[in-house]
């Protein structure tokens, strides 16, 4: 394998990530050492807060333009470094810009190909897509370092179409939307969902396959590398099926053979 050690950086606001069990999972799957670390932003200062605030996006239809943050936005980011409470209002950030800011925080002697750094965040990371000229929420920002956005996992793959339709018609008719949410409960991930950690395993596999073979995704839904656009498919690949397809299992075995030599 190209990588020889994995570093996982915590997002203290989301206890359902369960870094300990993810470290065991990765170590079992790839038989390379995994180190768990605190959030890389934990002891960060105002200048980092300013850089992160500058990654905010306001117009989904336009590619990234550096935002000039105001004092409140900088204070908000700074408070987030210490504060572990989750904000309900979802702020969108350019994922590649945040990636640049976080990369600068990695100790220089660890910024190398063999050391794979994975940051967890509850910020919604987004990337601009030139196919439809708009930003989309992303669960995973690949490359090294990678970012796994827990809010992206919950918000980016779509909920069932019927759910939206019922929600819209009940809004129009003034029906209590809670009953609709209750009806579809379990068919999509929610905040504080205990299944989050197992879902994250799939995104970690995608991040590592991307680094090792240059391709993160599989077109088979019966594979943990499946790039799910619907919550239902995400749950099928990661919770129900929980396996790699035959082809990717072979690749995994080859990567591991290489390791043990
Ligand atoms: Zn596959």
GROMACS .gro file of C-alpha atoms and ligand atoms in nm:
model
  262
    1UNK     CA    1   0.000   0.000   0.000
    2UNK     CA    2   0.107   0.356  -0.063
    3UNK     CA    3  -0.007   0.461   0.282
    4UNK     CA    4   0.153   0.315   0.592
    5UNK     CA    5  -0.036   0.492   0.868
    6UNK     CA    6  -0.379   0.650   0.912
    7UNK     CA    7  -0.458   0.945   1.138
    8UNK     CA    8  -0.819   1.007   1.241
    9UNK     CA    9  -0.909   1.351   1.380
   10UNK     CA   10  -1.216   1.371   1.599
   11UNK     CA   11  -1.522   1.593   1.569
   12UNK     CA   12  -1.618   1.620   1.937
   13UNK     CA   13  -1.964   1.757   1.853
   14UNK     CA   14  -2.071   1.421   1.703
   15UNK     CA   15  -2.025   1.135   1.949
   16UNK     CA   16  -2.191   0.888   1.707
   17UNK     CA   17  -1.874   0.887   1.492
   18UNK     CA   18  -1.708   0.654   1.749
   19UNK     CA   19  -1.348   0.695   1.637
   20UNK     CA   20  -1.235   0.399   1.850
   21UNK     CA   21  -1.444   0.150   1.659
   22UNK     CA   22  -1.352   0.309   1.324
   23UNK     CA   23  -0.983   0.270   1.412
   24UNK     CA   24  -1.040  -0.099   1.485
   25UNK     CA   25  -1.232  -0.139   1.160
   26UNK     CA   26  -0.955   0.022   0.952
   27UNK     CA   27  -0.681  -0.169   1.127
   28UNK     CA   28  -0.861  -0.498   1.067
   29UNK     CA   29  -0.932  -0.416   0.704
   30UNK     CA   30  -0.592  -0.285   0.600
   31UNK     CA   31  -0.358  -0.409   0.876
   32UNK     CA   32  -0.177  -0.077   0.908
   33UNK     CA   33  -0.154   0.131   1.227
   34UNK     CA   34  -0.428   0.385   1.297
   35UNK     CA   35  -0.383   0.677   1.536
   36UNK     CA   36  -0.670   0.870   1.691
   37UNK     CA   37  -0.627   1.239   1.755
   38UNK     CA   38  -0.828   1.530   1.897
   39UNK     CA   39  -0.985   1.775   1.657
   40UNK     CA   40  -0.706   1.950   1.469
   41UNK     CA   41  -0.887   2.276   1.536
   42UNK     CA   42  -0.886   2.230   1.913
   43UNK     CA   43  -0.602   2.469   1.992
   44UNK     CA   44  -0.641   2.684   1.686
   45UNK     CA   45  -0.634   3.060   1.698
   46UNK     CA   46  -0.816   3.350   1.548
   47UNK     CA   47  -0.628   3.347   1.217
   48UNK     CA   48  -0.749   2.990   1.150
   49UNK     CA   49  -1.103   3.092   1.247
   50UNK     CA   50  -1.081   3.372   0.993
   51UNK     CA   51  -0.956   3.137   0.720
   52UNK     CA   52  -1.240   2.893   0.784
   53UNK     CA   53  -1.501   3.166   0.788
   54UNK     CA   54  -1.363   3.276   0.451
   55UNK     CA   55  -1.460   2.935   0.306
   56UNK     CA   56  -1.833   3.005   0.347
   57UNK     CA   57  -2.043   3.003   0.035
   58UNK     CA   58  -2.349   3.217  -0.014
   59UNK     CA   59  -2.440   3.175  -0.377
   60UNK     CA   60  -2.489   2.810  -0.477
   61UNK     CA   61  -2.488   2.901  -0.845
   62UNK     CA   62  -2.144   3.061  -0.849
   63UNK     CA   63  -1.801   2.895  -0.813
   64UNK     CA   64  -1.600   2.978  -0.503
   65UNK     CA   65  -1.508   3.338  -0.440
   66UNK     CA   66  -1.324   3.414  -0.120
   67UNK     CA   67  -1.568   3.547   0.138
   68UNK     CA   68  -1.454   3.840   0.345
   69UNK     CA   69  -1.570   3.733   0.692
   70UNK     CA   70  -1.712   3.978   0.943
   71UNK     CA   71  -1.626   3.975   1.314
   72UNK     CA   72  -1.933   3.771   1.411
   73UNK     CA   73  -1.847   3.497   1.163
   74UNK     CA   74  -1.490   3.478   1.293
   75UNK     CA   75  -1.608   3.466   1.656
   76UNK     CA   76  -1.856   3.193   1.560
   77UNK     CA   77  -1.577   2.974   1.417
   78UNK     CA   78  -1.350   3.042   1.713
   79UNK     CA   79  -1.625   2.949   1.959
   80UNK     CA   80  -1.678   2.626   1.762
   81UNK     CA   81  -1.316   2.517   1.824
   82UNK     CA   82  -1.396   2.473   2.194
   83UNK     CA   83  -1.769   2.439   2.193
   84UNK     CA   84  -1.903   2.094   2.119
   85UNK     CA   85  -2.265   2.189   2.071
   86UNK     CA   86  -2.416   2.136   1.731
   87UNK     CA   87  -2.564   2.426   1.540
   88UNK     CA   88  -2.900   2.347   1.386
   89UNK     CA   89  -2.869   2.610   1.117
   90UNK     CA   90  -2.665   2.464   0.836
   91UNK     CA   91  -2.383   2.674   0.697
   92UNK     CA   92  -2.228   2.574   0.366
   93UNK     CA   93  -1.853   2.576   0.311
   94UNK     CA   94  -1.637   2.508   0.008
   95UNK     CA   95  -1.487   2.165   0.084
   96UNK     CA   96  -1.163   2.214  -0.109
   97UNK     CA   97  -1.098   2.549   0.057
   98UNK     CA   98  -1.148   2.401   0.405
   99UNK     CA   99  -0.918   2.118   0.301
  100UNK     CA  100  -0.642   2.374   0.229
  101UNK     CA  101  -0.686   2.537   0.570
  102UNK     CA  102  -0.675   2.203   0.754
  103UNK     CA  103  -0.372   2.082   0.557
  104UNK     CA  104  -0.171   2.376   0.691
  105UNK     CA  105  -0.245   2.256   1.045
  106UNK     CA  106  -0.088   1.912   0.996
  107UNK     CA  107   0.266   1.901   1.139
  108UNK     CA  108   0.505   1.949   0.847
  109UNK     CA  109   0.693   1.623   0.898
  110UNK     CA  110   0.363   1.434   0.869
  111UNK     CA  111   0.253   1.592   0.542
  112UNK     CA  112   0.363   1.305   0.325
  113UNK     CA  113   0.213   1.045   0.098
  114UNK     CA  114   0.252   0.755   0.346
  115UNK     CA  115   0.061   0.935   0.623
  116UNK     CA  116  -0.307   0.950   0.552
  117UNK     CA  117  -0.497   1.217   0.747
  118UNK     CA  118  -0.875   1.205   0.780
  119UNK     CA  119  -1.065   1.491   0.941
  120UNK     CA  120  -1.417   1.456   1.071
  121UNK     CA  121  -1.640   1.760   1.078
  122UNK     CA  122  -2.003   1.848   1.132
  123UNK     CA  123  -1.967   2.136   0.888
  124UNK     CA  124  -2.147   2.088   0.559
  125UNK     CA  125  -1.873   2.062   0.297
  126UNK     CA  126  -1.980   2.137  -0.059
  127UNK     CA  127  -1.814   2.130  -0.399
  128UNK     CA  128  -1.901   2.324  -0.713
  129UNK     CA  129  -2.004   2.105  -1.003
  130UNK     CA  130  -1.944   2.244  -1.352
  131UNK     CA  131  -2.186   1.987  -1.498
  132UNK     CA  132  -2.487   2.168  -1.358
  133UNK     CA  133  -2.317   2.491  -1.247
  134UNK     CA  134  -2.403   2.468  -0.881
  135UNK     CA  135  -2.272   2.362  -0.542
  136UNK     CA  136  -2.367   2.025  -0.392
  137UNK     CA  137  -2.329   1.901  -0.037
  138UNK     CA  138  -2.066   1.627  -0.005
  139UNK     CA  139  -2.014   1.360   0.257
  140UNK     CA  140  -1.653   1.303   0.153
  141UNK     CA  141  -1.385   1.537   0.027
  142UNK     CA  142  -1.126   1.292  -0.105
  143UNK     CA  143  -0.744   1.306  -0.142
  144UNK     CA  144  -0.492   1.342   0.139
  145UNK     CA  145  -0.604   1.485   0.374
  146UNK     CA  146  -0.965   1.374   0.336
  147UNK     CA  147  -1.265   1.525   0.509
  148UNK     CA  148  -1.569   1.326   0.619
  149UNK     CA  149  -1.866   1.555   0.684
  150UNK     CA  150  -2.127   1.401   0.913
  151UNK     CA  151  -2.375   1.669   0.808
  152UNK     CA  152  -2.293   1.582   0.445
  153UNK     CA  153  -2.378   1.215   0.512
  154UNK     CA  154  -2.715   1.319   0.652
  155UNK     CA  155  -2.795   1.596   0.403
  156UNK     CA  156  -2.628   1.505   0.072
  157UNK     CA  157  -2.789   1.170  -0.027
  158UNK     CA  158  -3.156   1.245  -0.089
  159UNK     CA  159  -3.439   1.116   0.128
  160UNK     CA  160  -3.720   0.914  -0.038
  161UNK     CA  161  -3.909   1.106  -0.308
  162UNK     CA  162  -4.240   1.013  -0.143
  163UNK     CA  163  -4.121   1.172   0.179
  164UNK     CA  164  -4.073   1.510   0.011
  165UNK     CA  165  -4.404   1.483  -0.173
  166UNK     CA  166  -4.599   1.402   0.142
  167UNK     CA  167  -4.416   1.672   0.333
  168UNK     CA  168  -4.503   1.932   0.069
  169UNK     CA  169  -4.868   1.837   0.043
  170UNK     CA  170  -4.907   1.832   0.421
  171UNK     CA  171  -4.750   2.177   0.447
  172UNK     CA  172  -5.003   2.297   0.192
  173UNK     CA  173  -5.293   2.137   0.380
  174UNK     CA  174  -5.169   2.244   0.720
  175UNK     CA  175  -5.129   1.884   0.843
  176UNK     CA  176  -4.883   1.814   1.123
  177UNK     CA  177  -4.552   1.725   0.952
  178UNK     CA  178  -4.428   1.530   1.255
  179UNK     CA  179  -4.654   1.236   1.163
  180UNK     CA  180  -4.494   1.225   0.815
  181UNK     CA  181  -4.145   1.231   0.966
  182UNK     CA  182  -4.251   0.950   1.197
  183UNK     CA  183  -4.386   0.745   0.906
  184UNK     CA  184  -4.054   0.756   0.719
  185UNK     CA  185  -3.837   0.729   1.028
  186UNK     CA  186  -3.558   0.477   0.978
  187UNK     CA  187  -3.551   0.515   0.599
  188UNK     CA  188  -3.302   0.798   0.619
  189UNK     CA  189  -3.028   0.904   0.858
  190UNK     CA  190  -3.104   1.162   1.123
  191UNK     CA  191  -2.883   1.374   1.344
  192UNK     CA  192  -2.760   1.169   1.645
  193UNK     CA  193  -2.830   0.849   1.451
  194UNK     CA  194  -2.653   0.553   1.610
  195UNK     CA  195  -2.599   0.394   1.267
  196UNK     CA  196  -2.369   0.679   1.162
  197UNK     CA  197  -2.043   0.508   1.257
  198UNK     CA  198  -2.113   0.202   1.042
  199UNK     CA  199  -2.211   0.423   0.747
  200UNK     CA  200  -1.884   0.615   0.787
  201UNK     CA  201  -1.687   0.291   0.737
  202UNK     CA  202  -1.799   0.295   0.372
  203UNK     CA  203  -1.680   0.650   0.319
  204UNK     CA  204  -1.342   0.564   0.476
  205UNK     CA  205  -1.307   0.271   0.236
  206UNK     CA  206  -1.385   0.505  -0.054
  207UNK     CA  207  -1.123   0.756   0.065
  208UNK     CA  208  -0.855   0.486   0.096
  209UNK     CA  209  -0.937   0.317  -0.235
  210UNK     CA  210  -0.915   0.658  -0.400
  211UNK     CA  211  -0.561   0.707  -0.271
  212UNK     CA  212  -0.450   0.355  -0.347
  213UNK     CA  213  -0.603   0.287  -0.688
  214UNK     CA  214  -0.720   0.631  -0.802
  215UNK     CA  215  -1.086   0.535  -0.799
  216UNK     CA  216  -1.314   0.571  -0.499
  217UNK     CA  217  -1.639   0.438  -0.637
  218UNK     CA  218  -1.807   0.123  -0.762
  219UNK     CA  219  -2.119   0.112  -0.975
  220UNK     CA  220  -2.255  -0.193  -0.792
  221UNK     CA  221  -2.496  -0.126  -0.511
  222UNK     CA  222  -2.373  -0.452  -0.355
  223UNK     CA  223  -2.043  -0.283  -0.272
  224UNK     CA  224  -1.938  -0.048   0.006
  225UNK     CA  225  -1.775   0.173  -0.257
  226UNK     CA  226  -2.113   0.248  -0.415
  227UNK     CA  227  -2.162   0.623  -0.453
  228UNK     CA  228  -2.512   0.655  -0.310
  229UNK     CA  229  -2.727   0.946  -0.418
  230UNK     CA  230  -3.025   0.828  -0.214
  231UNK     CA  231  -3.039   0.758   0.159
  232UNK     CA  232  -3.211   0.427   0.085
  233UNK     CA  233  -2.919   0.311  -0.133
  234UNK     CA  234  -2.665   0.433   0.122
  235UNK     CA  235  -2.834   0.224   0.390
  236UNK     CA  236  -2.851  -0.078   0.166
  237UNK     CA  237  -2.481  -0.067   0.072
  238UNK     CA  238  -2.347   0.018   0.415
  239UNK     CA  239  -2.588  -0.142   0.665
  240UNK     CA  240  -2.768  -0.425   0.493
  241UNK     CA  241  -2.517  -0.557   0.241
  242UNK     CA  242  -2.204  -0.437   0.424
  243UNK     CA  243  -1.959  -0.602   0.183
  244UNK     CA  244  -1.725  -0.512  -0.097
  245UNK     CA  245  -1.809  -0.659  -0.437
  246UNK     CA  246  -1.596  -0.945  -0.566
  247UNK     CA  247  -1.371  -0.721  -0.775
  248UNK     CA  248  -1.296  -0.478  -0.494
  249UNK     CA  249  -1.248  -0.757  -0.243
  250UNK     CA  250  -0.975  -0.893  -0.469
  251UNK     CA  251  -0.815  -0.550  -0.489
  252UNK     CA  252  -0.830  -0.523  -0.110
  253UNK     CA  253  -0.661  -0.861  -0.072
  254UNK     CA  254  -0.389  -0.756  -0.314
  255UNK     CA  255  -0.330  -0.434  -0.123
  256UNK     CA  256  -0.297  -0.631   0.199
  257UNK     CA  257  -0.062  -0.890   0.048
  258UNK     CA  258   0.162  -0.606  -0.052
  259UNK     CA  259   0.149  -0.483   0.304
  260UNK     CA  260   0.262  -0.804   0.462
  261UNK     CA  261   0.568  -0.837   0.240
  262LIG    ZN1  262  -1.710  -0.277  -0.594
   0.00000   0.00000   0.00000
